[in-house]
DNA sequence: TAGGCCATCTGGTCCT
DNA sequence: AGGACCAGATGGCCTA
C-alpha cells in the first residue's frame, strides 16, 4: 500500500527532485570545478591510485594498484632496514594526488548523498500533503508523517472493507494509533473533534480517555504545540491519550458555537483539499506566517470507482450499524483490482456533508 | 540545559 | 568502478 502511495506521488517527487537537482547542480558543478581547479586533476588523473586514510579509501584506490606499482617501488623502502617488514599488503604512501583524488571522490559522494536525501525529503513532503493534516509552516516530523500515513491507509482500508462511515472519534482513533500526543492533538484538531465527545470515547483497549482539564473548549480550543513531537512523547503509550496539558500548539481550531460539526461554510474554507479547520492560533500574533497556517483534512469524502455507487455514510458521523454494502468489495479485492487508490478528491469532504 | 529533529558527512556494503 | 543505499556520528536549531 505504502509503495503504491509512493508510486502515485512519485511523478511529483521526481519533478520536484529534478527541479531541486537542477537548482543545485550548478552549485555542485561549481564546487566540483573548484575542486578540479584546485587539484589540477582531470578524470584520468582522478583514476590515479591513492592511499586512503581508512580501509575504505584504500579499497577505493585498490583498482589502481598496478598503475601505482612503480610508485610503490619508489617509496617502498622508506622504513629502511632497521624495522622489520610487516606482512600483508603493502602500505602505500599517501601521495598528494591520492589525497586529492580521495577528497574529490568523497565530495562527489557527499553531493550524491545530499541529493538522495533531498529527494527523500521531497517524497516525504508529498506524503505530508496527502495525509489528513498538512501545513506548510508546521510540518509533521518524518517519523510522524510515516506513522500517520500508515494509519491513514489502514483507516481507509477499514472503511472500504466495512463499507460504512466511521464516526469522527473512531476515525481519529484509527489515525492516531502510535502517534505522539502533540500529533494526536493536531489530528484531532484538524478533524474538528470536540473533545467532549472525543475524550469520553472508549480506547481501543476498552479503557476510557480521561482528561481532567481539557485544553479544548466547547467552542474553541487553543493548544500550543510549537513542535509536534515533544519530549513527552512516549511511543506505544497508547493513542489518543490526551492529557490536560498544553503541548504548545500554534494552531487554533474554532468550532461553531455550541456545535460539534465543522463549519465548512466558513470563509476560511480553501477548497476541497484544504479546509482550514485549524486557524492560526498563536495568541497575540497575527503575522503573515501565522495567516498562512493551513491545515487540510483529506479524509472527508469517499466514493467507490463504481458509477452511481456511494458508500452509505451517515451525515451525522454516527456509525450506520449493519449497513455494510455488499456492493463494496472486500478491501483486498479493492487492493488487487484497482491500480489506484480512490482519488484524493473523492476522499475529501468525507466529513463535509 | 536536555531532548527532539534535522542536515550533512562518512565509511561500509551491495548491485549493476 | 561507480553509484545507491544504509547507518552511525556530529553539530546546529528549537522548544520545554
Short mmCIF file of C-alpha atoms (C1' of nucleotides) in Angstrom, two decimals:
data_model
loop_
_atom_site.label_atom_id
_atom_site.label_comp_id
_atom_site.label_asym_id
_atom_site.label_seq_id
_atom_site.Cartn_x
_atom_site.Cartn_y
_atom_site.Cartn_z
CA UNK A 1 0.00 0.00 0.00
CA UNK A 2 2.67 2.40 1.01
CA UNK A 3 4.67 1.65 -2.04
CA UNK A 4 1.60 2.27 -4.13
CA UNK A 5 1.13 5.56 -2.42
CA UNK A 6 4.70 6.43 -3.13
CA UNK A 7 4.29 5.40 -6.72
CA UNK A 8 1.41 7.80 -7.00
CA UNK A 9 3.35 10.70 -5.71
CA UNK A 10 6.46 9.61 -7.47
CA UNK A 11 5.96 11.77 -10.55
CA UNK A 12 5.59 14.82 -8.38
CA UNK A 13 8.53 13.76 -6.34
CA UNK A 14 10.62 13.21 -9.39
CA UNK A 15 9.63 16.55 -10.78
CA UNK A 16 10.47 18.27 -7.53
CA UNK A 17 13.68 16.38 -7.23
CA UNK A 18 14.58 17.23 -10.78
CA UNK A 19 13.91 20.86 -10.08
CA UNK A 20 15.97 20.70 -6.98
CA UNK A 21 18.77 18.87 -8.66
CA UNK A 22 18.70 21.36 -11.46
CA UNK A 23 18.87 24.16 -9.00
CA UNK A 24 21.72 22.62 -7.14
CA UNK A 25 23.62 21.13 -9.96
CA UNK A 26 25.16 24.42 -10.75
CA UNK A 27 26.39 24.74 -7.24
CA UNK A 28 27.73 21.23 -7.23
CA UNK A 29 29.34 21.71 -10.57
CA UNK A 30 30.83 24.89 -9.34
CA UNK A 31 32.17 23.15 -6.30
CA UNK A 32 33.48 20.34 -8.40
CA UNK A 33 35.07 22.74 -10.80
CA UNK A 34 36.69 24.49 -7.94
CA UNK A 35 37.96 21.21 -6.65
CA UNK A 36 39.28 20.28 -10.01
CA UNK A 37 40.92 23.58 -10.46
CA UNK A 38 42.45 23.35 -7.09
CA UNK A 39 43.66 19.84 -7.62
CA UNK A 40 44.54 20.27 -11.29
CA UNK A 41 43.16 16.83 -11.80
CA UNK A 42 41.16 15.69 -14.74
CA UNK A 43 39.25 12.45 -14.83
CA UNK A 44 42.25 10.44 -15.89
CA UNK A 45 44.24 11.87 -13.14
CA UNK A 46 41.49 11.06 -10.74
CA UNK A 47 41.95 7.42 -11.56
CA UNK A 48 45.39 7.51 -10.19
CA UNK A 49 45.82 5.39 -7.13
CA UNK A 50 45.91 6.88 -3.75
CA UNK A 51 46.11 5.55 -0.31
CA UNK A 52 43.11 6.28 1.78
CA UNK A 53 43.37 7.24 5.36
CA UNK A 54 40.98 4.41 6.07
CA UNK A 55 40.27 0.96 4.83
CA UNK A 56 37.52 2.16 2.57
CA UNK A 57 39.71 4.70 0.96
CA UNK A 58 42.46 2.23 0.37
CA UNK A 59 39.90 -0.14 -1.07
CA UNK A 60 38.61 2.59 -3.29
CA UNK A 61 42.11 3.12 -4.54
CA UNK A 62 42.75 -0.55 -4.86
CA UNK A 63 41.94 -0.66 -8.54
CA UNK A 64 44.98 1.38 -9.29
CA UNK A 65 47.43 -0.96 -7.71
CA UNK A 66 49.21 -1.84 -10.90
CA UNK A 67 49.48 1.69 -12.12
CA UNK A 68 50.95 2.58 -8.84
CA UNK A 69 53.47 -0.19 -8.76
CA UNK A 70 56.34 1.98 -9.80
CA UNK A 71 55.47 4.49 -7.22
CA UNK A 72 55.29 1.76 -4.65
CA UNK A 73 58.73 0.60 -5.60
CA UNK A 74 59.98 4.07 -5.28
CA UNK A 75 58.81 4.69 -1.83
CA UNK A 76 58.56 1.14 -0.63
CA UNK A 77 61.79 1.05 1.39
CA UNK A 78 61.22 4.14 3.32
CA UNK A 79 61.48 2.22 6.53
CA UNK A 80 64.98 1.35 5.76
CA UNK A 81 66.46 -1.80 7.17
CA UNK A 82 66.13 -1.09 10.83
CA UNK A 83 62.47 -2.06 11.09
CA UNK A 84 61.11 -5.50 10.29
CA UNK A 85 58.87 -5.59 7.27
CA UNK A 86 55.23 -6.06 8.02
CA UNK A 87 53.28 -8.86 6.49
CA UNK A 88 50.23 -8.33 4.41
CA UNK A 89 49.53 -5.81 1.75
CA UNK A 90 52.00 -3.09 1.43
CA UNK A 91 51.15 0.16 2.96
CA UNK A 92 51.19 2.69 0.27
CA UNK A 93 52.27 6.17 0.77
CA UNK A 94 49.51 8.69 0.61
CA UNK A 95 50.62 10.89 -2.17
CA UNK A 96 49.20 14.32 -2.65
CA UNK A 97 47.45 13.12 -5.78
CA UNK A 98 45.81 10.30 -3.88
CA UNK A 99 44.69 12.60 -1.14
CA UNK A 100 43.19 14.96 -3.62
CA UNK A 101 41.52 12.20 -5.53
CA UNK A 102 40.08 10.80 -2.38
CA UNK A 103 38.76 14.19 -1.45
CA UNK A 104 37.15 14.65 -4.81
CA UNK A 105 35.57 11.24 -4.59
CA UNK A 106 34.29 11.99 -1.17
CA UNK A 107 32.88 15.31 -2.29
CA UNK A 108 31.09 13.67 -5.14
CA UNK A 109 29.69 11.03 -2.85
CA UNK A 110 28.59 13.69 -0.41
CA UNK A 111 26.81 15.56 -3.15
CA UNK A 112 25.04 12.41 -4.26
CA UNK A 113 24.04 11.66 -0.73
CA UNK A 114 22.69 15.14 -0.28
CA UNK A 115 20.67 14.83 -3.45
CA UNK A 116 19.39 11.49 -2.37
CA UNK A 117 18.29 12.79 0.98
CA UNK A 118 16.67 15.80 -0.63
CA UNK A 119 14.74 13.51 -2.92
CA UNK A 120 13.69 11.50 0.05
CA UNK A 121 12.57 14.64 1.82
CA UNK A 122 10.65 15.73 -1.24
CA UNK A 123 8.84 12.45 -1.23
CA UNK A 124 8.09 12.93 2.42
CA UNK A 125 6.77 16.40 1.71
CA UNK A 126 4.46 14.96 -0.87
CA UNK A 127 3.37 12.37 1.59
CA UNK A 128 2.66 15.10 4.11
CA UNK A 129 0.33 16.69 1.61
CA UNK A 130 -1.85 13.64 1.30
CA UNK A 131 -2.16 12.69 4.92
CA UNK A 132 -5.02 14.21 6.87
CA UNK A 133 -3.15 17.07 8.46
CA UNK A 134 -0.96 19.24 6.36
CA UNK A 135 0.71 22.53 6.99
CA UNK A 136 3.37 24.22 5.00
CA UNK A 137 4.67 26.01 8.01
CA UNK A 138 4.37 23.42 10.72
CA UNK A 139 5.38 20.18 9.20
CA UNK A 140 4.90 16.85 10.78
CA UNK A 141 8.16 15.22 11.58
CA UNK A 142 9.34 12.47 9.31
CA UNK A 143 8.51 9.71 11.68
CA UNK A 144 5.11 11.14 12.49
CA UNK A 145 4.37 11.58 8.81
CA UNK A 146 5.10 7.95 8.17
CA UNK A 147 3.08 6.82 11.14
CA UNK A 148 0.15 8.97 10.20
CA UNK A 149 0.33 7.81 6.61
CA UNK A 150 0.30 4.21 7.71
CA UNK A 151 -2.69 4.80 9.94
CA UNK A 152 -4.43 6.71 7.20
CA UNK A 153 -4.01 3.87 4.77
CA UNK A 154 -5.24 1.39 7.33
CA UNK A 155 -8.21 3.59 8.13
CA UNK A 156 -9.18 3.93 4.51
CA UNK A 157 -8.83 0.22 4.06
CA UNK A 158 -11.04 -0.35 7.04
CA UNK A 159 -13.64 1.93 5.57
CA UNK A 160 -13.56 0.17 2.28
CA UNK A 161 -13.78 -3.16 3.98
CA UNK A 162 -16.69 -2.19 6.17
CA UNK A 163 -18.37 -0.07 3.59
CA UNK A 164 -19.57 2.37 6.13
CA UNK A 165 -18.52 5.65 7.53
CA UNK A 166 -16.99 5.65 10.94
CA UNK A 167 -17.74 8.38 13.36
CA UNK A 168 -15.13 11.04 13.79
CA UNK A 169 -13.92 9.69 17.07
CA UNK A 170 -13.33 6.25 15.68
CA UNK A 171 -11.66 7.72 12.69
CA UNK A 172 -9.32 9.81 14.77
CA UNK A 173 -8.59 6.83 16.93
CA UNK A 174 -7.56 4.93 13.86
CA UNK A 175 -5.45 7.78 12.60
CA UNK A 176 -3.67 8.44 15.84
CA UNK A 177 -2.57 5.00 16.81
CA UNK A 178 1.00 5.22 17.93
CA UNK A 179 1.30 8.90 17.20
CA UNK A 180 2.81 11.29 19.64
CA UNK A 181 0.42 13.24 21.74
CA UNK A 182 1.09 16.55 20.03
CA UNK A 183 0.39 14.96 16.69
CA UNK A 184 -2.67 13.29 18.11
CA UNK A 185 -3.90 16.62 19.32
CA UNK A 186 -3.18 18.09 15.95
CA UNK A 187 -5.09 15.44 14.09
CA UNK A 188 -7.99 15.79 16.45
CA UNK A 189 -7.91 19.50 15.87
CA UNK A 190 -7.74 19.08 12.14
CA UNK A 191 -10.79 16.92 12.28
CA UNK A 192 -12.61 19.46 14.35
CA UNK A 193 -13.08 16.90 17.02
CA UNK A 194 -14.87 18.15 20.03
CA UNK A 195 -13.13 16.62 22.94
CA UNK A 196 -16.29 16.40 24.91
CA UNK A 197 -17.05 13.51 22.66
CA UNK A 198 -13.53 12.57 21.96
CA UNK A 199 -12.37 12.20 25.48
CA UNK A 200 -15.21 10.11 26.65
CA UNK A 201 -14.82 7.63 23.89
CA UNK A 202 -13.57 4.21 24.61
CA UNK A 203 -9.99 3.45 23.89
CA UNK A 204 -9.48 0.54 21.59
CA UNK A 205 -8.42 -1.46 24.56
CA UNK A 206 -11.60 -0.67 26.36
CA UNK A 207 -10.27 1.91 28.72
CA UNK A 208 -11.68 5.38 28.71
CA UNK A 209 -9.88 8.54 27.95
CA UNK A 210 -9.54 10.82 30.82
CA UNK A 211 -8.73 14.45 30.62
CA UNK A 212 -9.28 16.34 33.82
CA UNK A 213 -8.71 19.71 32.30
CA UNK A 214 -9.18 19.59 28.63
CA UNK A 215 -7.20 22.04 26.59
CA UNK A 216 -10.17 22.14 24.28
CA UNK A 217 -13.08 24.30 24.99
CA UNK A 218 -16.55 23.72 23.75
CA UNK A 219 -16.45 26.48 21.22
CA UNK A 220 -12.85 26.77 20.56
CA UNK A 221 -9.62 25.42 21.72
CA UNK A 222 -6.15 26.61 21.53
CA UNK A 223 -3.49 24.16 22.27
CA UNK A 224 0.06 25.08 21.93
CA UNK A 225 2.39 22.81 20.11
CA UNK A 226 5.30 24.58 18.61
CA UNK A 227 6.96 21.30 17.97
CA UNK A 228 4.74 18.50 17.02
CA UNK A 229 6.81 15.91 18.71
CA UNK A 230 7.65 16.77 22.22
CA UNK A 231 9.91 15.15 24.75
CA UNK A 232 6.74 13.91 26.37
CA UNK A 233 6.19 11.59 23.53
CA UNK A 234 6.04 8.04 24.67
CA UNK A 235 5.96 5.59 21.83
CA UNK A 236 3.44 2.93 22.36
CA UNK A 237 1.96 4.72 25.32
CA UNK A 238 -1.43 4.44 23.72
CA UNK A 239 -3.05 6.51 21.11
CA UNK A 240 -5.31 9.38 21.89
CA UNK A 241 -4.32 9.50 25.46
CA UNK A 242 -4.79 13.20 25.58
CA UNK A 243 -3.95 14.79 28.80
CA UNK A 244 -4.97 18.13 30.03
CA UNK A 245 -1.68 19.72 29.28
CA UNK A 246 -0.86 22.12 26.61
CA UNK A 247 1.61 20.87 24.13
CA UNK A 248 2.40 24.18 22.65
CA UNK A 249 0.39 24.06 19.52
CA UNK A 250 0.49 27.02 17.27
CA UNK A 251 -2.91 26.20 15.98
CA UNK A 252 -6.34 27.01 17.00
CA UNK A 253 -9.31 25.16 15.79
CA UNK A 254 -12.50 27.05 16.02
CA UNK A 255 -15.77 25.30 16.43
CA UNK A 256 -19.13 26.70 15.61
CA UNK A 257 -20.58 27.95 18.85
CA UNK A 258 -22.15 25.14 20.70
CA UNK A 259 -21.75 22.77 17.86
CA UNK A 260 -19.57 19.82 17.18
CA UNK A 261 -19.72 19.96 13.45
CA UNK A 262 -17.18 21.83 11.48
CA UNK A 263 -18.32 24.96 9.86
CA UNK A 264 -17.21 24.46 6.35
CA UNK A 265 -19.13 27.44 5.20
CA UNK A 266 -16.51 29.47 6.90
CA UNK A 267 -14.82 31.95 4.62
CA UNK A 268 -11.61 30.27 5.59
CA UNK A 269 -12.51 27.28 3.61
CA UNK A 270 -9.97 27.00 0.88
CA UNK A 271 -11.15 24.22 -1.27
CA UNK A 272 -11.58 20.56 -1.11
CA UNK A 273 -8.05 19.71 -0.27
CA UNK A 274 -7.56 22.20 2.43
CA UNK A 275 -10.41 23.21 4.59
CA UNK A 276 -8.70 25.37 7.17
CA UNK A 277 -10.05 23.55 10.10
CA UNK A 278 -7.15 24.85 12.09
CA UNK A 279 -6.63 28.52 12.23
CA UNK A 280 -3.60 30.44 13.29
CA UNK A 281 -3.60 30.13 16.98
CA UNK A 282 -0.61 31.97 18.24
CA UNK A 283 -2.24 34.29 20.56
CA UNK A 284 -1.27 37.89 20.23
CA UNK A 285 0.25 37.07 16.91
CA UNK A 286 -1.12 37.80 13.52
CA UNK A 287 1.92 37.67 11.38
CA UNK A 288 1.81 36.77 7.76
CA UNK A 289 3.35 33.49 8.64
CA UNK A 290 0.57 32.75 11.00
CA UNK A 291 -2.01 33.67 8.48
CA UNK A 292 -0.53 31.02 6.33
CA UNK A 293 -1.22 28.31 8.81
CA UNK A 294 -3.27 25.99 6.89
CA UNK A 295 -4.30 22.53 7.60
CA UNK A 296 -6.15 20.22 5.40
CA UNK A 297 -8.27 17.26 6.12
CA UNK A 298 -8.18 14.92 3.23
CA UNK A 299 -10.26 12.18 4.61
CA UNK A 300 -13.60 13.68 4.12
CA UNK A 301 -15.35 12.02 1.27
CA UNK A 302 -15.19 8.67 -0.31
CA UNK A 303 -16.83 7.18 -3.28
CA UNK A 304 -16.14 3.97 -4.98
CA UNK A 305 -14.99 3.83 -8.51
CA UNK A 306 -18.24 2.26 -9.47
CA UNK A 307 -20.59 4.68 -11.14
CA UNK A 308 -23.52 5.62 -9.07
CA UNK A 309 -22.33 3.82 -6.04
CA UNK A 310 -21.77 5.74 -2.88
CA UNK A 311 -20.80 4.43 0.43
CA UNK A 312 -23.68 4.62 2.83
CA UNK A 313 -22.14 7.07 5.16
CA UNK A 314 -24.47 8.76 7.53
CA UNK A 315 -24.48 12.51 7.77
CA UNK A 316 -24.11 12.66 11.50
CA UNK A 317 -20.90 10.81 11.68
CA UNK A 318 -22.52 8.09 13.72
CA UNK A 319 -21.95 4.59 12.69
CA UNK A 320 -24.67 3.29 10.49
CA UNK A 321 -24.50 -0.07 12.08
CA UNK A 322 -25.12 -3.07 9.97
CA UNK A 323 -25.11 -1.04 6.84
CA UNK A 324 -22.38 -2.95 5.17
CA UNK A 325 -22.90 -2.82 1.50
CA UNK A 326 -22.32 -6.00 -0.34
CA UNK A 327 -21.52 -3.96 -3.38
CA UNK A 328 -18.38 -2.87 -1.68
CA UNK A 329 -15.66 -5.30 -2.49
CA UNK A 330 -13.54 -6.53 0.34
CA UNK A 331 -10.51 -4.45 0.91
CA UNK A 332 -8.17 -6.98 -0.52
CA UNK A 333 -10.26 -7.01 -3.65
CA UNK A 334 -10.04 -3.31 -3.92
CA UNK A 335 -6.38 -3.54 -3.42
CA UNK A 336 -5.97 -6.18 -6.05
CA UNK A 337 -8.33 -4.88 -8.65
CA UNK A 338 -7.62 -1.21 -8.60
CA UNK A 339 -4.33 0.15 -9.64
CA UNK A 340 -5.00 3.35 -7.86
CA UNK A 341 -6.47 4.22 -4.57
CA UNK A 342 -9.63 6.32 -4.74
CA UNK A 343 -8.78 9.78 -5.97
CA UNK A 344 -7.92 12.13 -3.23
CA UNK A 345 -10.61 14.50 -4.40
CA UNK A 346 -13.08 11.77 -3.69
CA UNK A 347 -11.59 11.22 -0.33
CA UNK A 348 -12.01 14.81 0.54
CA UNK A 349 -15.08 16.23 2.09
CA UNK A 350 -15.69 12.91 3.66
CA UNK A 351 -16.96 14.61 6.72
CA UNK A 352 -18.14 17.61 4.86
CA UNK A 353 -21.75 16.67 4.43
"C1'" DT B 1 20.03 22.60 29.72
"C1'" DA B 2 18.13 18.35 27.95
"C1'" DG B 3 15.89 16.31 24.36
"C1'" DG B 4 13.95 16.03 19.69
"C1'" DC B 5 14.55 16.78 14.96
"C1'" DC B 6 17.21 17.61 11.12
"C1'" DA B 7 21.05 18.08 7.62
"C1'" DT B 8 25.30 16.59 6.48
"C1'" DC B 9 29.42 13.85 6.38
"C1'" DT B 10 31.38 9.46 6.36
"C1'" DG B 11 32.53 4.64 5.76
"C1'" DG B 12 30.68 0.19 4.68
"C1'" DT B 13 28.08 -2.91 1.74
"C1'" DC B 14 25.72 -4.34 -2.25
"C1'" DC B 15 24.47 -4.08 -7.01
"C1'" DT B 16 24.99 -3.19 -11.94
"C1'" DA C 1 34.36 1.13 -10.97
"C1'" DG C 2 30.89 3.80 -9.73
"C1'" DG C 3 26.56 4.57 -7.79
"C1'" DA C 4 22.79 3.56 -4.49
"C1'" DC C 5 21.65 2.61 -0.07
"C1'" DC C 6 22.32 2.43 4.75
"C1'" DA C 7 23.57 3.54 9.44
"C1'" DG C 8 26.48 5.94 12.76
"C1'" DA C 9 28.47 10.32 14.16
"C1'" DT C 10 28.24 15.11 14.63
"C1'" DG C 11 26.70 19.67 15.11
"C1'" DG C 12 23.01 23.14 14.71
"C1'" DC C 13 18.47 24.70 15.77
"C1'" DC C 14 14.49 24.89 18.52
"C1'" DT C 15 11.50 24.28 22.49
"C1'" DA C 16 10.01 22.97 27.11
#
